[in-house]
Coordinates of C-alpha atoms in Angstrom, one line a residue:
M230 CA 70.4 106.8 120.2
G231 CA 70.4 110.7 119.5
T232 CA 67.5 113.5 119.5
V233 CA 64.7 111.3 119.9
G234 CA 65.5 109.2 122.4
T235 CA 66.5 105.0 123.0
A236 CA 62.7 104.2 123.3
A237 CA 62.5 104.4 119.2
V238 CA 63.5 100.8 118.1
Q239 CA 63.1 99.1 114.3
R240 CA 59.0 98.2 113.7
G241 CA 58.9 97.9 109.6
S242 CA 55.6 96.3 110.4
D243 CA 53.9 99.2 112.1
F244 CA 53.4 101.1 108.8
A245 CA 52.3 98.5 106.9
R246 CA 49.4 97.8 108.9
L247 CA 48.5 101.6 109.1
S248 CA 48.8 101.6 105.1
R249 CA 46.7 98.9 104.5
R250 CA 44.2 101.0 107.0
I251 CA 44.5 103.9 104.6
A252 CA 44.3 101.8 101.5
E253 CA 41.2 100.2 102.7
A254 CA 39.5 103.4 103.3
G255 CA 40.4 104.5 99.8
L256 CA 42.8 107.1 100.2
L257 CA 45.1 106.6 98.2
D258 CA 43.1 106.9 95.4
R259 CA 43.0 109.4 92.7
R260 CA 41.1 112.9 93.0
P261 CA 40.9 114.2 89.4
G262 CA 37.6 116.6 89.9
Y263 CA 39.2 118.2 92.6
Y264 CA 42.6 118.4 90.9
A265 CA 40.6 120.0 88.4
A266 CA 39.0 122.2 90.4
R267 CA 42.0 123.2 91.6
I268 CA 44.4 123.8 88.5
G269 CA 41.3 125.7 87.5
L270 CA 41.5 128.3 89.8
V271 CA 45.1 128.4 90.2
A272 CA 45.2 129.2 87.0
G273 CA 42.3 132.0 87.4
L274 CA 44.4 133.5 90.0
F275 CA 47.8 133.2 88.0
A276 CA 46.2 134.6 84.3
G277 CA 44.3 137.2 86.2
S278 CA 46.9 138.7 88.4
W279 CA 49.0 139.7 84.9
A280 CA 45.8 141.0 83.1
L281 CA 45.2 142.9 86.3
F282 CA 49.0 143.9 86.1
A283 CA 48.7 144.9 82.6
L284 CA 45.3 147.1 83.3
V285 CA 46.7 149.3 85.8
G286 CA 49.5 149.7 83.9
D287 CA 52.0 152.4 84.8
S288 CA 50.7 153.2 88.3
W289 CA 52.0 152.6 92.3
W290 CA 48.7 150.7 92.4
Q291 CA 51.2 147.9 90.7
I292 CA 52.6 147.0 94.4
P293 CA 48.8 145.5 95.8
V294 CA 49.0 143.6 92.6
A295 CA 52.8 142.3 92.9
V296 CA 51.2 140.8 96.4
L297 CA 48.8 139.3 94.6
L298 CA 51.1 137.7 92.2
A299 CA 53.3 136.3 94.6
V300 CA 50.6 134.8 96.1
A301 CA 49.6 133.5 92.7
F302 CA 53.3 132.2 92.0
A303 CA 53.5 130.2 95.4
Q304 CA 49.8 128.8 94.4
V305 CA 51.6 127.4 91.4
T306 CA 54.7 126.4 93.2
L307 CA 52.1 124.1 95.4
L308 CA 50.7 122.7 92.3
A309 CA 54.1 121.4 91.2
H310 CA 55.0 119.9 94.5
D311 CA 51.7 117.7 94.0
L312 CA 52.9 117.2 90.4
A313 CA 56.5 116.0 91.8
H314 CA 54.6 113.6 94.4
G315 CA 52.5 111.9 91.6
Q316 CA 49.2 113.3 93.5
I317 CA 47.8 114.8 90.3
S318 CA 48.7 112.0 87.7
R319 CA 50.1 108.1 87.9
S320 CA 52.3 109.1 85.0
R321 CA 55.5 109.9 85.5
R322 CA 55.9 111.2 81.9
T323 CA 52.8 113.4 82.1
S324 CA 54.0 114.8 85.8
R325 CA 57.2 115.7 84.4
M326 CA 56.3 117.5 81.6
A327 CA 53.5 119.3 83.2
G328 CA 55.8 119.8 85.9
L329 CA 58.0 121.7 83.7
L330 CA 55.5 124.2 82.3
V331 CA 54.5 124.6 86.1
G332 CA 57.7 124.8 87.2
N333 CA 60.3 126.1 84.7
L334 CA 58.0 128.4 82.5
A335 CA 55.5 129.8 84.6
V336 CA 57.4 130.7 88.1
G337 CA 60.9 129.9 87.3
L338 CA 62.0 127.2 89.3
S339 CA 63.5 124.3 88.3
Y340 CA 61.1 121.1 88.4
G341 CA 64.0 118.9 87.9
W342 CA 66.4 120.2 90.2
W343 CA 63.3 120.8 93.3
M344 CA 62.1 117.3 92.6
D345 CA 65.4 115.7 93.2
K346 CA 65.9 117.8 96.5
H347 CA 62.6 117.6 98.0
T348 CA 62.9 113.3 97.5
R349 CA 65.7 113.5 99.1
H350 CA 64.1 115.8 101.9
H351 CA 61.2 112.9 102.6
A352 CA 63.7 110.0 102.6
N353 CA 65.4 111.4 105.4
P354 CA 63.3 114.3 106.8
N355 CA 65.4 116.8 109.5
H356 CA 68.7 114.8 109.2
E357 CA 71.7 116.5 109.7
E358 CA 73.8 114.4 107.0
H359 CA 71.3 113.4 104.3
D360 CA 68.5 115.9 104.2
P361 CA 69.4 119.2 102.3
D362 CA 66.9 121.2 104.1
V363 CA 69.1 121.6 107.1
A364 CA 72.5 121.6 105.5
P365 CA 74.3 124.7 106.8
D366 CA 74.6 127.0 103.8
I367 CA 72.9 130.2 105.4
L368 CA 71.0 129.0 108.4
I369 CA 72.4 126.3 111.0
W370 CA 69.7 123.9 112.5
S371 CA 71.3 122.5 114.9
Q372 CA 73.9 123.3 118.1
K373 CA 76.1 121.0 116.3
Q374 CA 76.5 122.6 113.1
A375 CA 76.9 125.7 114.7
E376 CA 80.1 124.2 116.3
E377 CA 81.3 123.4 113.2
A378 CA 79.7 126.8 111.5
R379 CA 82.2 128.8 108.9
G380 CA 81.7 132.0 107.0
I381 CA 78.3 133.3 106.7
P382 CA 76.1 130.5 108.6
R383 CA 78.9 131.4 111.6
F384 CA 78.6 135.1 110.9
I385 CA 74.0 134.7 110.8
G386 CA 73.7 132.0 113.4
R387 CA 74.4 134.1 116.4
W388 CA 70.9 136.1 115.5
Q389 CA 69.3 133.7 113.2
A390 CA 66.1 133.9 115.0
F391 CA 65.5 137.3 114.5
L392 CA 67.3 137.6 110.8
F393 CA 65.1 134.3 109.6
F394 CA 61.9 136.5 108.1
P395 CA 64.3 139.1 106.4
L396 CA 66.1 136.2 104.7
L397 CA 62.9 134.8 103.4
T398 CA 62.3 137.9 101.4
L399 CA 65.4 136.5 99.3
E400 CA 64.2 133.2 99.1
G401 CA 62.6 133.3 95.6
L402 CA 65.3 134.8 94.3
N403 CA 67.6 132.0 95.7
L404 CA 65.3 129.2 94.0
K405 CA 65.8 131.2 90.4
V406 CA 69.7 131.4 90.9
S407 CA 69.8 127.9 92.7
S408 CA 67.8 126.8 89.7
F409 CA 70.4 128.0 87.2
R410 CA 73.3 126.9 88.7
A411 CA 71.6 123.2 88.7
L412 CA 72.0 122.8 84.9
R413 CA 75.7 122.6 85.3
R414 CA 75.0 119.2 86.9
P415 CA 75.4 116.3 84.4
S416 CA 73.0 114.2 86.7
L417 CA 70.0 117.0 85.8
K418 CA 67.8 115.5 83.1
S419 CA 66.8 117.2 80.2
R420 CA 69.2 120.2 81.0
G421 CA 68.7 121.9 77.5
L422 CA 64.5 122.1 77.8
E423 CA 65.1 122.9 81.6
G424 CA 67.5 125.5 81.0
A425 CA 65.3 126.7 77.8
L426 CA 62.0 127.4 80.0
L427 CA 63.7 128.8 83.0
T428 CA 65.0 131.6 80.3
A429 CA 62.3 132.2 78.5
H430 CA 60.4 132.6 81.9
V431 CA 62.9 135.2 83.0
L432 CA 62.8 136.8 79.8
A433 CA 59.1 137.1 79.7
Y434 CA 59.0 138.1 83.1
L435 CA 61.1 141.0 83.2
G436 CA 59.9 141.6 79.8
A437 CA 56.3 142.5 80.9
V438 CA 57.5 144.4 83.8
F439 CA 59.9 146.5 82.1
L440 CA 57.8 147.2 79.1
V441 CA 54.9 148.3 81.2
L442 CA 56.5 150.1 83.9
P443 CA 59.2 152.7 84.0
F444 CA 62.6 151.8 85.2
G445 CA 61.8 152.5 88.8
T446 CA 58.5 151.3 89.6
A447 CA 59.4 147.9 87.6
L448 CA 62.4 147.4 90.5
V449 CA 60.0 148.1 93.0
F450 CA 57.7 145.7 91.8
V451 CA 60.1 143.2 90.9
L452 CA 61.4 143.4 94.4
V453 CA 58.0 143.3 96.5
H454 CA 57.0 140.5 94.4
Q455 CA 60.2 138.0 94.9
A456 CA 59.9 139.1 98.5
C457 CA 56.5 138.5 99.0
Y458 CA 57.0 135.0 97.2
G459 CA 59.4 134.0 98.9
V460 CA 57.9 134.9 102.5
Y461 CA 55.3 133.4 101.5
L462 CA 57.1 129.9 100.9
G463 CA 59.2 129.8 103.6
C464 CA 56.3 130.4 106.1
T465 CA 54.3 127.9 103.9
F466 CA 56.9 125.3 104.7
A467 CA 58.9 126.3 107.6
P468 CA 56.2 125.3 110.2
N469 CA 56.6 121.9 109.2
H470 CA 59.8 120.5 110.4
K471 CA 61.6 123.4 111.7
G472 CA 61.6 122.7 115.6
M473 CA 61.1 119.4 115.5
P474 CA 64.0 116.9 116.4
V475 CA 67.0 117.1 114.4
L476 CA 68.0 113.2 113.6
T477 CA 71.6 111.8 113.5
A478 CA 73.5 109.2 112.0
E479 CA 72.8 107.5 115.6
D480 CA 69.1 107.9 115.1
E481 CA 67.9 104.4 114.2
L482 CA 64.2 104.7 113.3
D483 CA 61.8 103.0 111.0
F484 CA 59.8 104.6 108.2
L485 CA 56.8 105.0 110.4
R486 CA 58.8 106.9 113.5
R487 CA 61.3 108.4 111.3
Q488 CA 58.4 110.7 109.3
V489 CA 56.3 111.1 112.3
L490 CA 58.6 112.5 114.9
T491 CA 60.1 115.0 112.9
S492 CA 57.0 116.6 111.4
R493 CA 54.5 118.6 113.0
N494 CA 50.9 119.4 111.8
V495 CA 49.3 122.5 111.5
R496 CA 45.6 123.2 112.6
G497 CA 43.3 125.6 111.1
G498 CA 40.6 125.5 108.8
R499 CA 39.7 125.9 105.2
L500 CA 42.2 129.3 105.2
V501 CA 44.7 127.8 106.5
N502 CA 44.3 124.6 104.1
T503 CA 43.9 126.9 101.1
A504 CA 46.8 128.8 102.1
L505 CA 49.3 125.9 102.7
G506 CA 48.2 123.7 100.0
G507 CA 47.3 121.1 102.2
L508 CA 51.0 121.2 103.5
N509 CA 49.3 121.7 107.4
F510 CA 48.5 117.5 107.0
Q511 CA 52.8 117.3 107.3
I512 CA 52.5 113.9 109.2
E513 CA 49.9 112.2 106.6
H514 CA 51.9 113.7 103.6
H515 CA 55.2 112.4 104.8
L516 CA 53.5 109.0 105.6
F517 CA 51.8 108.8 102.3
P518 CA 53.3 111.5 100.0
S519 CA 51.5 110.3 97.0
M520 CA 48.2 111.2 98.3
P521 CA 45.9 113.5 96.8
T522 CA 45.8 116.7 99.0
A523 CA 42.5 116.1 99.6
N524 CA 42.4 112.8 101.2
L525 CA 44.7 114.4 103.9
R526 CA 42.3 116.0 105.9
R527 CA 40.6 112.5 106.2
A528 CA 43.4 110.5 106.7
Q529 CA 44.4 112.5 109.8
P530 CA 42.1 110.6 112.5
I531 CA 43.5 107.5 111.3
V532 CA 46.7 108.2 111.6
R533 CA 46.7 110.1 114.9
E534 CA 44.2 107.5 116.4
Y535 CA 46.9 104.9 115.3
C536 CA 50.1 107.0 116.5
E537 CA 48.3 107.4 120.1
R538 CA 48.1 103.4 120.3
L539 CA 51.5 103.0 119.4
G540 CA 52.8 105.9 121.9
V541 CA 54.5 107.6 119.0
D542 CA 54.5 111.4 119.4
Y543 CA 51.6 112.9 117.1
V544 CA 52.3 117.2 117.2
E545 CA 50.4 119.6 115.8
C546 CA 49.4 123.3 116.7
G547 CA 48.4 126.2 115.5
L548 CA 50.2 128.3 112.4
F549 CA 51.7 131.3 114.5
A550 CA 53.0 128.5 117.3
S551 CA 54.5 126.5 115.0
W552 CA 56.4 129.5 113.8
G553 CA 57.3 130.2 117.2
Q554 CA 58.4 127.0 117.9
A555 CA 60.6 127.1 114.8
L556 CA 62.3 130.5 115.7
R557 CA 63.1 129.6 119.1
H558 CA 64.6 126.2 117.9
L559 CA 67.1 128.6 115.3
H560 CA 67.5 130.6 118.5
E561 CA 68.5 127.4 120.5
A562 CA 70.9 126.5 118.0
G563 CA 72.7 129.0 117.5
R564 CA 73.3 129.1 121.2
P565 CA 77.1 128.0 120.9
L566 CA 77.9 131.2 118.7
R567 CA 76.5 133.7 121.1
E568 CA 78.6 132.3 124.1
G569 CA 81.2 131.4 122.4
A570 CA 82.3 128.0 123.6
P571 CA 81.4 124.8 122.3
S572 CA 78.2 123.2 122.9
P573 CA 77.7 119.7 125.3
G574 CA 74.5 119.3 123.4
G575 CA 74.3 117.6 119.4
A576 CA 70.9 118.5 118.3
A577 CA 68.4 121.5 119.5
G578 CA 64.9 119.3 119.7
A579 CA 61.6 121.5 119.9

């Protein structure tokens, strides 16, 4: 076996028993009232941020507005995430159309591309060969990847833990570039519609900013907004898996263990829950991705008790501790590059 050890064995019925308990508790039922309220609040934040932008006008006070708008963009993106998982509507068509409006048009993120990428992540979280979120595009996530790294990942990998947060400032731009690049893929559904909505977003966004603000102020506004948006998203998604065991082809795990052992929950009250869009209950989300966000908190004690009874590690910690674990993991993964010698280990665990 690989990172998670030889004790992990296939027990397909374990998840089936847990799933029955969750279903009997009604936790897979839709929550239309919750989502109606949440959509209304997020829409109000999004529209209100743009209204405040227009009201402030030509002023350097637009910089705080750019930060507020970044929060609004991130919350809209989290709604697109819930749509992609079918948490809001059972209708795939309704979810897709809403996702295109929320993702492509509102924040400039290709809903189809991101949904495909995120689905592959859920199927094999933290798996070196199959999870696109741990592909060594810029950062490296294991010592095995470090040994094989070339080009930019090899250059950055030495000190990637120190560069992680600065690099997140580019994530907003990276998502937009990746969205437009995805339009070249024949496998992407409705490429014409996706492209038209992405183009409309860029034209409306840049048009509004450069129409209201002079060039220099507008440029700073865009840079601050996109940087804060990227950092917010990175700080939302990074605590969930980074620093947890990295799986390889040697790790043959059943569904329950594959999801639980590679995920981490983040403790916190309503503020953390709201800021992270419910993704702080990452273990429950990965086990039941279509479960409405509002039900994840209620599912947690059931899942935690069940995992403890099975002897499956159930990891949770505070937000800052989760970031610390992620950064230590990144630093350890880059150790072979700093030492300039092959590493005896394949994957860096938490």
